[in-house]
Amino acid sequence: MPLLHLAPNRLVSGEAISSTTALGAALWPLLILVALGPCLALTGRGRIAGFLALVTCAGAFALLLAALGSGAHDLLAGQPAAARARLAAGAWLTGFGLCFGMLQGARAIRIPAPGWLVAACIALVVVSLGASGLLDALSLTVELRGRRDGLIQAILDYLALTGGALVLASLVVAALGSWRRGRAVVDLLVSGLQVVPAVALLGGLVAAASALLAMLPALRGLGLSALGSGPALIGIAAYLLLPLWRGLQSALRAPDPAMLDAARAIGLTPRQIFVDLRLPLGAPILIGGLRVAAVQALGLATLAPLVGAGGLGRLVFDGMAQFAPDLIVLGAVPVVGLSLATESGLSTVEAALRRRWSS
């Protein structure tokens, strides 16, 4: 399986480069490390084996990237300026395998948050090699250099859109939660929204906003538009209502009715019942609902460019329109990283709350 592709420009897949040519003198040391690291991670027992697996896989990951960067530099020597050396499927699969080996090794050491340790190792390797210039010849680095400022702004827009949708959905759910008689109606509404395809919902919001602005042109003076962040924000928030609503209802039902009756019987006020009973039992459930909603929002926010909004999705769609795989990866990798970090962080908070209130 090839590790690199050499293409005359960024729009074509190019010629597959063999592992021997791509890695050069690093081939055999890398093969030894790639065989040894995952083997220790999968078959080793104890913390020493886990530590050796972590170090071996991290070293193999660093050597792989350095060798591919050096190989790409050699391949591009004498080529036109538009030529690109792109990571092939073999490089991605080997890298993912080594990351999995690092994770297994970190788990065997039994340290807290092994995923964060692996992420730190990967970031350290990539940043160190990137700062040294060893990765400059890779097509992905070329795309990053050309769009660095745009990428930072895209990440900020993406986070603002995701956070805004979460806040909006939370406010709506909090308001609906006070409507006790209408819970069945709310359940039907938020569940029904989930079956509507995201593209159809966004398109419907654009059409509805256009009709509203046609009826009330004065709204344009307030900065409202049928395209942009407004429809995207509302559309994403609509899909977040279900996990947040279910989390709220489950949190409210967490205390057993007998416990609530007993609390009232001994004279606890509603505030004391909330602080001492409902909050300890319901807070982990609320965080669980927020975790699901946050990860869902990060995924849905990539569709925002369909209605004229910004964010990382714009890089992904630009790459698809230009048949540029590295541009797609440049937009997709931060999305995956932010989703994993959000999932891991909120899961840690949820687990800590459960331990705190159950002790």
PDB file of N, CA and C in Angstrom, residues 69-131:
ATOM      1  N   GLY A  69       8.114  13.271   5.346  1.00  0.00           N
ATOM      2  CA  GLY A  69       8.454  14.641   4.997  1.00  0.00           C
ATOM      3  C   GLY A  69       9.734  14.725   4.189  1.00  0.00           C
ATOM      4  N   SER A  70      10.745  13.949   4.591  1.00  0.00           N
ATOM      5  CA  SER A  70      12.007  13.927   3.856  1.00  0.00           C
ATOM      6  C   SER A  70      11.819  13.314   2.473  1.00  0.00           C
ATOM      7  N   GLY A  71      11.016  12.243   2.412  1.00  0.00           N
ATOM      8  CA  GLY A  71      10.755  11.612   1.117  1.00  0.00           C
ATOM      9  C   GLY A  71      10.007  12.538   0.176  1.00  0.00           C
ATOM     10  N   ALA A  72       9.048  13.282   0.702  1.00  0.00           N
ATOM     11  CA  ALA A  72       8.304  14.230  -0.127  1.00  0.00           C
ATOM     12  C   ALA A  72       9.234  15.323  -0.661  1.00  0.00           C
ATOM     13  N   HIS A  73      10.168  15.774   0.184  1.00  0.00           N
ATOM     14  CA  HIS A  73      11.125  16.802  -0.255  1.00  0.00           C
ATOM     15  C   HIS A  73      11.980  16.282  -1.406  1.00  0.00           C
ATOM     16  N   ASP A  74      12.450  15.039  -1.305  1.00  0.00           N
ATOM     17  CA  ASP A  74      13.274  14.457  -2.360  1.00  0.00           C
ATOM     18  C   ASP A  74      12.466  14.269  -3.647  1.00  0.00           C
ATOM     19  N   LEU A  75      11.201  13.860  -3.524  1.00  0.00           N
ATOM     20  CA  LEU A  75      10.378  13.627  -4.701  1.00  0.00           C
ATOM     21  C   LEU A  75      10.078  14.922  -5.451  1.00  0.00           C
ATOM     22  N   LEU A  76       9.945  16.021  -4.722  1.00  0.00           N
ATOM     23  CA  LEU A  76       9.598  17.299  -5.349  1.00  0.00           C
ATOM     24  C   LEU A  76      10.807  18.031  -5.921  1.00  0.00           C
ATOM     25  N   ALA A  77      12.008  17.531  -5.650  1.00  0.00           N
ATOM     26  CA  ALA A  77      13.215  18.178  -6.189  1.00  0.00           C
ATOM     27  C   ALA A  77      13.177  18.130  -7.715  1.00  0.00           C
ATOM     28  N   GLY A  78      13.271  19.256  -8.344  1.00  0.00           N
ATOM     29  CA  GLY A  78      13.243  19.327  -9.800  1.00  0.00           C
ATOM     30  C   GLY A  78      11.863  19.327 -10.413  1.00  0.00           C
ATOM     31  N   GLN A  79      10.822  19.234  -9.591  1.00  0.00           N
ATOM     32  CA  GLN A  79       9.446  19.249 -10.090  1.00  0.00           C
ATOM     33  C   GLN A  79       8.945  20.692 -10.218  1.00  0.00           C
ATOM     34  N   PRO A  80       7.898  20.917 -11.041  1.00  0.00           N
ATOM     35  CA  PRO A  80       7.305  22.262 -11.134  1.00  0.00           C
ATOM     36  C   PRO A  80       6.758  22.711  -9.781  1.00  0.00           C
ATOM     37  N   ALA A  81       6.569  24.024  -9.631  1.00  0.00           N
ATOM     38  CA  ALA A  81       6.116  24.566  -8.353  1.00  0.00           C
ATOM     39  C   ALA A  81       4.736  24.070  -7.970  1.00  0.00           C
ATOM     40  N   ALA A  82       3.910  23.704  -8.952  1.00  0.00           N
ATOM     41  CA  ALA A  82       2.546  23.241  -8.665  1.00  0.00           C
ATOM     42  C   ALA A  82       2.490  21.789  -8.215  1.00  0.00           C
ATOM     43  N   ALA A  83       3.606  21.057  -8.308  1.00  0.00           N
ATOM     44  CA  ALA A  83       3.603  19.636  -7.950  1.00  0.00           C
ATOM     45  C   ALA A  83       3.330  19.473  -6.453  1.00  0.00           C
ATOM     46  N   ARG A  84       2.699  18.350  -6.113  1.00  0.00           N
ATOM     47  CA  ARG A  84       2.309  18.074  -4.735  1.00  0.00           C
ATOM     48  C   ARG A  84       2.691  16.641  -4.365  1.00  0.00           C
ATOM     49  N   ALA A  85       3.177  16.467  -3.139  1.00  0.00           N
ATOM     50  CA  ALA A  85       3.428  15.152  -2.550  1.00  0.00           C
ATOM     51  C   ALA A  85       2.404  14.953  -1.444  1.00  0.00           C
ATOM     52  N   ARG A  86       1.453  14.077  -1.693  1.00  0.00           N
ATOM     53  CA  ARG A  86       0.302  13.930  -0.801  1.00  0.00           C
ATOM     54  C   ARG A  86       0.393  12.618  -0.031  1.00  0.00           C
ATOM     55  N   LEU A  87      -0.025  12.641   1.234  1.00  0.00           N
ATOM     56  CA  LEU A  87      -0.085  11.419   2.032  1.00  0.00           C
ATOM     57  C   LEU A  87      -1.104  10.464   1.434  1.00  0.00           C
ATOM     58  N   ALA A  88      -0.715   9.205   1.279  1.00  0.00           N
ATOM     59  CA  ALA A  88      -1.602   8.190   0.699  1.00  0.00           C
ATOM     60  C   ALA A  88      -2.257   7.366   1.810  1.00  0.00           C
ATOM     61  N   ALA A  89      -3.096   6.416   1.392  1.00  0.00           N
ATOM     62  CA  ALA A  89      -3.874   5.632   2.360  1.00  0.00           C
ATOM     63  C   ALA A  89      -2.980   4.874   3.323  1.00  0.00           C
ATOM     64  N   GLY A  90      -1.839   4.361   2.836  1.00  0.00           N
ATOM     65  CA  GLY A  90      -0.946   3.605   3.702  1.00  0.00           C
ATOM     66  C   GLY A  90      -0.411   4.438   4.860  1.00  0.00           C
ATOM     67  N   ALA A  91      -0.114   5.715   4.592  1.00  0.00           N
ATOM     68  CA  ALA A  91       0.388   6.593   5.649  1.00  0.00           C
ATOM     69  C   ALA A  91      -0.689   6.849   6.697  1.00  0.00           C
ATOM     70  N   TRP A  92      -1.922   7.104   6.244  1.00  0.00           N
ATOM     71  CA  TRP A  92      -3.003   7.364   7.193  1.00  0.00           C
ATOM     72  C   TRP A  92      -3.308   6.132   8.043  1.00  0.00           C
ATOM     73  N   LEU A  93      -3.358   4.954   7.406  1.00  0.00           N
ATOM     74  CA  LEU A  93      -3.670   3.737   8.162  1.00  0.00           C
ATOM     75  C   LEU A  93      -2.560   3.405   9.153  1.00  0.00           C
ATOM     76  N   THR A  94      -1.317   3.571   8.735  1.00  0.00           N
ATOM     77  CA  THR A  94      -0.202   3.308   9.654  1.00  0.00           C
ATOM     78  C   THR A  94      -0.224   4.290  10.820  1.00  0.00           C
ATOM     79  N   GLY A  95      -0.484   5.547  10.522  1.00  0.00           N
ATOM     80  CA  GLY A  95      -0.560   6.545  11.587  1.00  0.00           C
ATOM     81  C   GLY A  95      -1.668   6.252  12.579  1.00  0.00           C
ATOM     82  N   PHE A  96      -2.863   5.886  12.067  1.00  0.00           N
ATOM     83  CA  PHE A  96      -3.968   5.552  12.966  1.00  0.00           C
ATOM     84  C   PHE A  96      -3.637   4.327  13.816  1.00  0.00           C
ATOM     85  N   GLY A  97      -2.987   3.339  13.209  1.00  0.00           N
ATOM     86  CA  GLY A  97      -2.600   2.149  13.964  1.00  0.00           C
ATOM     87  C   GLY A  97      -1.628   2.471  15.086  1.00  0.00           C
ATOM     88  N   LEU A  98      -0.669   3.348  14.812  1.00  0.00           N
ATOM     89  CA  LEU A  98       0.291   3.740  15.848  1.00  0.00           C
ATOM     90  C   LEU A  98      -0.378   4.563  16.951  1.00  0.00           C
ATOM     91  N   CYS A  99      -1.330   5.404  16.575  1.00  0.00           N
ATOM     92  CA  CYS A  99      -2.077   6.162  17.596  1.00  0.00           C
ATOM     93  C   CYS A  99      -2.881   5.216  18.488  1.00  0.00           C
ATOM     94  N   PHE A 100      -3.467   4.188  17.882  1.00  0.00           N
ATOM     95  CA  PHE A 100      -4.189   3.199  18.677  1.00  0.00           C
ATOM     96  C   PHE A 100      -3.240   2.464  19.617  1.00  0.00           C
ATOM     97  N   GLY A 101      -2.034   2.147  19.132  1.00  0.00           N
ATOM     98  CA  GLY A 101      -1.044   1.503  19.992  1.00  0.00           C
ATOM     99  C   GLY A 101      -0.642   2.390  21.156  1.00  0.00           C
ATOM    100  N   MET A 102      -0.490   3.698  20.905  1.00  0.00           N
ATOM    101  CA  MET A 102      -0.180   4.633  21.994  1.00  0.00           C
ATOM    102  C   MET A 102      -1.302   4.664  23.020  1.00  0.00           C
ATOM    103  N   LEU A 103      -2.543   4.646  22.542  1.00  0.00           N
ATOM    104  CA  LEU A 103      -3.683   4.676  23.460  1.00  0.00           C
ATOM    105  C   LEU A 103      -3.728   3.423  24.320  1.00  0.00           C
ATOM    106  N   GLN A 104      -3.496   2.271  23.718  1.00  0.00           N
ATOM    107  CA  GLN A 104      -3.483   1.022  24.486  1.00  0.00           C
ATOM    108  C   GLN A 104      -2.352   1.016  25.506  1.00  0.00           C
ATOM    109  N   GLY A 105      -1.196   1.531  25.116  1.00  0.00           N
ATOM    110  CA  GLY A 105      -0.089   1.603  26.059  1.00  0.00           C
ATOM    111  C   GLY A 105      -0.380   2.537  27.211  1.00  0.00           C
ATOM    112  N   ALA A 106      -0.996   3.692  26.905  1.00  0.00           N
ATOM    113  CA  ALA A 106      -1.344   4.650  27.961  1.00  0.00           C
ATOM    114  C   ALA A 106      -2.363   4.052  28.923  1.00  0.00           C
ATOM    115  N   ARG A 107      -3.312   3.282  28.393  1.00  0.00           N
ATOM    116  CA  ARG A 107      -4.296   2.628  29.265  1.00  0.00           C
ATOM    117  C   ARG A 107      -3.639   1.590  30.155  1.00  0.00           C
ATOM    118  N   ALA A 108      -2.636   0.877  29.624  1.00  0.00           N
ATOM    119  CA  ALA A 108      -1.955  -0.143  30.427  1.00  0.00           C
ATOM    120  C   ALA A 108      -1.172   0.487  31.576  1.00  0.00           C
ATOM    121  N   ILE A 109      -0.717   1.727  31.397  1.00  0.00           N
ATOM    122  CA  ILE A 109       0.003   2.408  32.476  1.00  0.00           C
ATOM    123  C   ILE A 109      -0.949   2.803  33.606  1.00  0.00           C
ATOM    124  N   ARG A 110      -2.237   2.878  33.268  1.00  0.00           N
ATOM    125  CA  ARG A 110      -3.292   3.215  34.229  1.00  0.00           C
ATOM    126  C   ARG A 110      -3.151   4.630  34.776  1.00  0.00           C
ATOM    127  N   ILE A 111      -2.901   5.539  33.848  1.00  0.00           N
ATOM    128  CA  ILE A 111      -2.869   6.948  34.237  1.00  0.00           C
ATOM    129  C   ILE A 111      -4.230   7.567  33.942  1.00  0.00           C
ATOM    130  N   PRO A 112      -4.591   8.641  34.638  1.00  0.00           N
ATOM    131  CA  PRO A 112      -5.863   9.296  34.345  1.00  0.00           C
ATOM    132  C   PRO A 112      -5.855   9.921  32.943  1.00  0.00           C
ATOM    133  N   ALA A 113      -7.004   9.884  32.276  1.00  0.00           N
ATOM    134  CA  ALA A 113      -7.192  10.515  30.960  1.00  0.00           C
ATOM    135  C   ALA A 113      -6.115  10.088  29.970  1.00  0.00           C
ATOM    136  N   PRO A 114      -6.035   8.791  29.620  1.00  0.00           N
ATOM    137  CA  PRO A 114      -5.011   8.356  28.664  1.00  0.00           C
ATOM    138  C   PRO A 114      -5.171   8.991  27.290  1.00  0.00           C
ATOM    139  N   GLY A 115      -6.412   9.289  26.892  1.00  0.00           N
ATOM    140  CA  GLY A 115      -6.626   9.915  25.593  1.00  0.00           C
ATOM    141  C   GLY A 115      -5.960  11.274  25.483  1.00  0.00           C
ATOM    142  N   TRP A 116      -6.017  12.050  26.577  1.00  0.00           N
ATOM    143  CA  TRP A 116      -5.377  13.353  26.568  1.00  0.00           C
ATOM    144  C   TRP A 116      -3.863  13.230  26.472  1.00  0.00           C
ATOM    145  N   LEU A 117      -3.286  12.209  27.097  1.00  0.00           N
ATOM    146  CA  LEU A 117      -1.842  11.997  27.004  1.00  0.00           C
ATOM    147  C   LEU A 117      -1.441  11.679  25.571  1.00  0.00           C
ATOM    148  N   VAL A 118      -2.210  10.805  24.913  1.00  0.00           N
ATOM    149  CA  VAL A 118      -1.913  10.452  23.524  1.00  0.00           C
ATOM    150  C   VAL A 118      -2.060  11.674  22.626  1.00  0.00           C
ATOM    151  N   ALA A 119      -3.113  12.454  22.845  1.00  0.00           N
ATOM    152  CA  ALA A 119      -3.305  13.667  22.043  1.00  0.00           C
ATOM    153  C   ALA A 119      -2.136  14.628  22.226  1.00  0.00           C
ATOM    154  N   ALA A 120      -1.641  14.735  23.461  1.00  0.00           N
ATOM    155  CA  ALA A 120      -0.499  15.607  23.725  1.00  0.00           C
ATOM    156  C   ALA A 120       0.756  15.094  23.012  1.00  0.00           C
ATOM    157  N   CYS A 121       0.948  13.770  23.012  1.00  0.00           N
ATOM    158  CA  CYS A 121       2.109  13.184  22.321  1.00  0.00           C
ATOM    159  C   CYS A 121       2.043  13.461  20.825  1.00  0.00           C
ATOM    160  N   ILE A 122       0.860  13.269  20.241  1.00  0.00           N
ATOM    161  CA  ILE A 122       0.688  13.503  18.801  1.00  0.00           C
ATOM    162  C   ILE A 122       0.936  14.970  18.474  1.00  0.00           C
ATOM    163  N   ALA A 123       0.358  15.864  19.282  1.00  0.00           N
ATOM    164  CA  ALA A 123       0.542  17.291  19.040  1.00  0.00           C
ATOM    165  C   ALA A 123       2.018  17.690  19.169  1.00  0.00           C
ATOM    166  N   LEU A 124       2.697  17.132  20.173  1.00  0.00           N
ATOM    167  CA  LEU A 124       4.112  17.452  20.369  1.00  0.00           C
ATOM    168  C   LEU A 124       4.946  17.016  19.169  1.00  0.00           C
ATOM    169  N   VAL A 125       4.666  15.802  18.661  1.00  0.00           N
ATOM    170  CA  VAL A 125       5.419  15.296  17.509  1.00  0.00           C
ATOM    171  C   VAL A 125       5.160  16.164  16.278  1.00  0.00           C
ATOM    172  N   VAL A 126       3.899  16.446  16.004  1.00  0.00           N
ATOM    173  CA  VAL A 126       3.547  17.205  14.797  1.00  0.00           C
ATOM    174  C   VAL A 126       4.098  18.624  14.873  1.00  0.00           C
ATOM    175  N   VAL A 127       3.923  19.290  16.020  1.00  0.00           N
ATOM    176  CA  VAL A 127       4.404  20.661  16.158  1.00  0.00           C
ATOM    177  C   VAL A 127       5.932  20.708  16.076  1.00  0.00           C
ATOM    178  N   SER A 128       6.609  19.770  16.718  1.00  0.00           N
ATOM    179  CA  SER A 128       8.079  19.767  16.703  1.00  0.00           C
ATOM    180  C   SER A 128       8.614  19.550  15.290  1.00  0.00           C
ATOM    181  N   LEU A 129       8.052  18.571  14.577  1.00  0.00           N
ATOM    182  CA  LEU A 129       8.510  18.313  13.214  1.00  0.00           C
ATOM    183  C   LEU A 129       8.130  19.452  12.278  1.00  0.00           C
ATOM    184  N   GLY A 130       6.944  20.039  12.509  1.00  0.00           N
ATOM    185  CA  GLY A 130       6.543  21.166  11.674  1.00  0.00           C
ATOM    186  C   GLY A 130       7.433  22.376  11.891  1.00  0.00           C
ATOM    187  N   ALA A 131       7.803  22.647  13.157  1.00  0.00           N
ATOM    188  CA  ALA A 131       8.675  23.785  13.448  1.00  0.00           C
ATOM    189  C   ALA A 131      10.070  23.581  12.874  1.00  0.00           C
TER     190      ALA A 131
END
